Amino acid sequence: MDPKAKPIGYLLNRTDEALTRVMDGTLAEFGLTRVAWQVLNLVGEGDGTEGDGTTDTEVLSVLSANADTPTLTAAVDTVLADGWVTRPAPDRLALTPDGSRRLAEVASHVAAFRTRSVDGITTDEYRTAVRVLERMIENLEGPRP
């Protein structure tokens, strides 16, 4: 490894901060943040064939790597208050019809954000970066010999 290269932790933190800042700016016109958008996507995935939504516990568990509990709870409160989601039962979240429509509108903005974030990066470079990061996670979180 190049001893003059910046540490990967520094670069990962800078990348995450840039992704969050730009995505928050992209979503601001919809009253969303990156975390609120992630909550909406998870809830939308839970609105499958059964249509029974997603639990608050699932939101906290699945998105725990993306944000802490107070941030996720605040995002849930925001999307509830803004009419994106409703509670069909206690501790359950489901997209409202208006929330589904609005989320589809947001999708084109998110697609443009994603395109911007990988501009100039080849598919092979992207795949390599993902494999390297996955391997680092395995190295750090996997079983120790």
PDB file of N, CA and C in Angstrom, residues 93-135:
ATOM      1  N   LEU A  93     -45.841   0.823   9.431  1.00  0.00           N
ATOM      2  CA  LEU A  93     -45.813   1.961   8.525  1.00  0.00           C
ATOM      3  C   LEU A  93     -46.134   1.477   7.126  1.00  0.00           C
ATOM      4  N   ALA A  94     -46.948   2.244   6.406  1.00  0.00           N
ATOM      5  CA  ALA A  94     -47.268   1.927   5.013  1.00  0.00           C
ATOM      6  C   ALA A  94     -47.345   3.233   4.238  1.00  0.00           C
ATOM      7  N   LEU A  95     -46.915   3.201   2.993  1.00  0.00           N
ATOM      8  CA  LEU A  95     -47.031   4.382   2.144  1.00  0.00           C
ATOM      9  C   LEU A  95     -48.504   4.729   1.935  1.00  0.00           C
ATOM     10  N   THR A  96     -48.794   6.012   1.930  1.00  0.00           N
ATOM     11  CA  THR A  96     -50.128   6.454   1.545  1.00  0.00           C
ATOM     12  C   THR A  96     -50.177   6.461   0.014  1.00  0.00           C
ATOM     13  N   PRO A  97     -51.365   6.491  -0.578  1.00  0.00           N
ATOM     14  CA  PRO A  97     -51.415   6.617  -2.040  1.00  0.00           C
ATOM     15  C   PRO A  97     -50.663   7.854  -2.529  1.00  0.00           C
ATOM     16  N   ASP A  98     -50.829   8.972  -1.817  1.00  0.00           N
ATOM     17  CA  ASP A  98     -50.107  10.189  -2.194  1.00  0.00           C
ATOM     18  C   ASP A  98     -48.603  10.007  -1.992  1.00  0.00           C
ATOM     19  N   GLY A  99     -48.219   9.305  -0.929  1.00  0.00           N
ATOM     20  CA  GLY A  99     -46.802   9.037  -0.686  1.00  0.00           C
ATOM     21  C   GLY A  99     -46.196   8.192  -1.790  1.00  0.00           C
ATOM     22  N   SER A 100     -46.935   7.203  -2.267  1.00  0.00           N
ATOM     23  CA  SER A 100     -46.452   6.371  -3.383  1.00  0.00           C
ATOM     24  C   SER A 100     -46.260   7.210  -4.636  1.00  0.00           C
ATOM     25  N   ARG A 101     -47.218   8.073  -4.913  1.00  0.00           N
ATOM     26  CA  ARG A 101     -47.128   8.934  -6.094  1.00  0.00           C
ATOM     27  C   ARG A 101     -45.939   9.882  -5.973  1.00  0.00           C
ATOM     28  N   ARG A 102     -45.785  10.493  -4.810  1.00  0.00           N
ATOM     29  CA  ARG A 102     -44.696  11.442  -4.600  1.00  0.00           C
ATOM     30  C   ARG A 102     -43.338  10.747  -4.632  1.00  0.00           C
ATOM     31  N   LEU A 103     -43.269   9.526  -4.097  1.00  0.00           N
ATOM     32  CA  LEU A 103     -42.013   8.790  -4.104  1.00  0.00           C
ATOM     33  C   LEU A 103     -41.600   8.455  -5.533  1.00  0.00           C
ATOM     34  N   ALA A 104     -42.564   8.146  -6.382  1.00  0.00           N
ATOM     35  CA  ALA A 104     -42.259   7.890  -7.790  1.00  0.00           C
ATOM     36  C   ALA A 104     -41.709   9.152  -8.452  1.00  0.00           C
ATOM     37  N   GLU A 105     -42.209  10.311  -8.058  1.00  0.00           N
ATOM     38  CA  GLU A 105     -41.716  11.583  -8.591  1.00  0.00           C
ATOM     39  C   GLU A 105     -40.276  11.839  -8.146  1.00  0.00           C
ATOM     40  N   VAL A 106     -39.969  11.477  -6.925  1.00  0.00           N
ATOM     41  CA  VAL A 106     -38.625  11.655  -6.381  1.00  0.00           C
ATOM     42  C   VAL A 106     -37.616  10.763  -7.106  1.00  0.00           C
ATOM     43  N   ALA A 107     -38.071   9.624  -7.614  1.00  0.00           N
ATOM     44  CA  ALA A 107     -37.178   8.626  -8.208  1.00  0.00           C
ATOM     45  C   ALA A 107     -36.290   9.198  -9.311  1.00  0.00           C
ATOM     46  N   SER A 108     -36.824  10.077 -10.145  1.00  0.00           N
ATOM     47  CA  SER A 108     -35.999  10.632 -11.231  1.00  0.00           C
ATOM     48  C   SER A 108     -34.887  11.531 -10.679  1.00  0.00           C
ATOM     49  N   HIS A 109     -35.164  12.213  -9.588  1.00  0.00           N
ATOM     50  CA  HIS A 109     -34.144  13.058  -8.962  1.00  0.00           C
ATOM     51  C   HIS A 109     -33.043  12.199  -8.336  1.00  0.00           C
ATOM     52  N   VAL A 110     -33.460  11.089  -7.726  1.00  0.00           N
ATOM     53  CA  VAL A 110     -32.495  10.172  -7.128  1.00  0.00           C
ATOM     54  C   VAL A 110     -31.645   9.524  -8.227  1.00  0.00           C
ATOM     55  N   ALA A 111     -32.268   9.174  -9.339  1.00  0.00           N
ATOM     56  CA  ALA A 111     -31.519   8.585 -10.457  1.00  0.00           C
ATOM     57  C   ALA A 111     -30.468   9.570 -10.967  1.00  0.00           C
ATOM     58  N   ALA A 112     -30.821  10.835 -11.077  1.00  0.00           N
ATOM     59  CA  ALA A 112     -29.866  11.851 -11.528  1.00  0.00           C
ATOM     60  C   ALA A 112     -28.725  11.997 -10.511  1.00  0.00           C
ATOM     61  N   PHE A 113     -29.053  11.948  -9.231  1.00  0.00           N
ATOM     62  CA  PHE A 113     -28.042  12.007  -8.173  1.00  0.00           C
ATOM     63  C   PHE A 113     -27.071  10.832  -8.307  1.00  0.00           C
ATOM     64  N   ARG A 114     -27.621   9.641  -8.508  1.00  0.00           N
ATOM     65  CA  ARG A 114     -26.779   8.443  -8.639  1.00  0.00           C
ATOM     66  C   ARG A 114     -25.875   8.544  -9.859  1.00  0.00           C
ATOM     67  N   THR A 115     -26.411   9.037 -10.963  1.00  0.00           N
ATOM     68  CA  THR A 115     -25.609   9.208 -12.174  1.00  0.00           C
ATOM     69  C   THR A 115     -24.464  10.183 -11.905  1.00  0.00           C
ATOM     70  N   ARG A 116     -24.780  11.282 -11.248  1.00  0.00           N
ATOM     71  CA  ARG A 116     -23.740  12.277 -10.926  1.00  0.00           C
ATOM     72  C   ARG A 116     -22.660  11.673 -10.035  1.00  0.00           C
ATOM     73  N   SER A 117     -23.066  10.853  -9.076  1.00  0.00           N
ATOM     74  CA  SER A 117     -22.093  10.335  -8.110  1.00  0.00           C
ATOM     75  C   SER A 117     -21.098   9.361  -8.722  1.00  0.00           C
ATOM     76  N   VAL A 118     -21.445   8.742  -9.842  1.00  0.00           N
ATOM     77  CA  VAL A 118     -20.519   7.787 -10.469  1.00  0.00           C
ATOM     78  C   VAL A 118     -19.978   8.286 -11.804  1.00  0.00           C
ATOM     79  N   ASP A 119     -20.164   9.562 -12.084  1.00  0.00           N
ATOM     80  CA  ASP A 119     -19.672  10.136 -13.333  1.00  0.00           C
ATOM     81  C   ASP A 119     -18.169   9.897 -13.466  1.00  0.00           C
ATOM     82  N   GLY A 120     -17.757   9.365 -14.604  1.00  0.00           N
ATOM     83  CA  GLY A 120     -16.340   9.117 -14.864  1.00  0.00           C
ATOM     84  C   GLY A 120     -15.810   7.826 -14.268  1.00  0.00           C
ATOM     85  N   ILE A 121     -16.662   7.054 -13.622  1.00  0.00           N
ATOM     86  CA  ILE A 121     -16.259   5.788 -13.024  1.00  0.00           C
ATOM     87  C   ILE A 121     -16.808   4.669 -13.904  1.00  0.00           C
ATOM     88  N   THR A 122     -15.924   3.793 -14.369  1.00  0.00           N
ATOM     89  CA  THR A 122     -16.382   2.692 -15.220  1.00  0.00           C
ATOM     90  C   THR A 122     -17.114   1.655 -14.375  1.00  0.00           C
ATOM     91  N   THR A 123     -17.864   0.812 -15.048  1.00  0.00           N
ATOM     92  CA  THR A 123     -18.569  -0.278 -14.361  1.00  0.00           C
ATOM     93  C   THR A 123     -17.575  -1.180 -13.644  1.00  0.00           C
ATOM     94  N   ASP A 124     -16.461  -1.478 -14.297  1.00  0.00           N
ATOM     95  CA  ASP A 124     -15.440  -2.324 -13.666  1.00  0.00           C
ATOM     96  C   ASP A 124     -14.839  -1.656 -12.429  1.00  0.00           C
ATOM     97  N   GLU A 125     -14.574  -0.357 -12.516  1.00  0.00           N
ATOM     98  CA  GLU A 125     -14.038   0.370 -11.356  1.00  0.00           C
ATOM     99  C   GLU A 125     -15.035   0.344 -10.203  1.00  0.00           C
ATOM    100  N   TYR A 126     -16.290   0.541 -10.520  1.00  0.00           N
ATOM    101  CA  TYR A 126     -17.329   0.531  -9.487  1.00  0.00           C
ATOM    102  C   TYR A 126     -17.402  -0.847  -8.822  1.00  0.00           C
ATOM    103  N   ARG A 127     -17.431  -1.889  -9.646  1.00  0.00           N
ATOM    104  CA  ARG A 127     -17.485  -3.261  -9.107  1.00  0.00           C
ATOM    105  C   ARG A 127     -16.267  -3.552  -8.240  1.00  0.00           C
ATOM    106  N   THR A 128     -15.104  -3.112  -8.668  1.00  0.00           N
ATOM    107  CA  THR A 128     -13.892  -3.324  -7.885  1.00  0.00           C
ATOM    108  C   THR A 128     -13.998  -2.607  -6.541  1.00  0.00           C
ATOM    109  N   ALA A 129     -14.453  -1.374  -6.556  1.00  0.00           N
ATOM    110  CA  ALA A 129     -14.597  -0.609  -5.310  1.00  0.00           C
ATOM    111  C   ALA A 129     -15.561  -1.318  -4.354  1.00  0.00           C
ATOM    112  N   VAL A 130     -16.663  -1.792  -4.885  1.00  0.00           N
ATOM    113  CA  VAL A 130     -17.645  -2.491  -4.049  1.00  0.00           C
ATOM    114  C   VAL A 130     -17.033  -3.762  -3.467  1.00  0.00           C
ATOM    115  N   ARG A 131     -16.327  -4.538  -4.298  1.00  0.00           N
ATOM    116  CA  ARG A 131     -15.701  -5.771  -3.809  1.00  0.00           C
ATOM    117  C   ARG A 131     -14.667  -5.480  -2.721  1.00  0.00           C
ATOM    118  N   VAL A 132     -13.894  -4.428  -2.907  1.00  0.00           N
ATOM    119  CA  VAL A 132     -12.883  -4.065  -1.910  1.00  0.00           C
ATOM    120  C   VAL A 132     -13.552  -3.689  -0.597  1.00  0.00           C
ATOM    121  N   LEU A 133     -14.587  -2.884  -0.655  1.00  0.00           N
ATOM    122  CA  LEU A 133     -15.282  -2.472   0.573  1.00  0.00           C
ATOM    123  C   LEU A 133     -15.950  -3.659   1.254  1.00  0.00           C
ATOM    124  N   GLU A 134     -16.567  -4.533   0.468  1.00  0.00           N
ATOM    125  CA  GLU A 134     -17.185  -5.731   1.049  1.00  0.00           C
ATOM    126  C   GLU A 134     -16.130  -6.607   1.733  1.00  0.00           C
ATOM    127  N   ARG A 135     -14.966  -6.725   1.111  1.00  0.00           N
ATOM    128  CA  ARG A 135     -13.881  -7.523   1.695  1.00  0.00           C
ATOM    129  C   ARG A 135     -13.384  -6.894   2.991  1.00  0.00           C
TER     130      ARG A 135
END
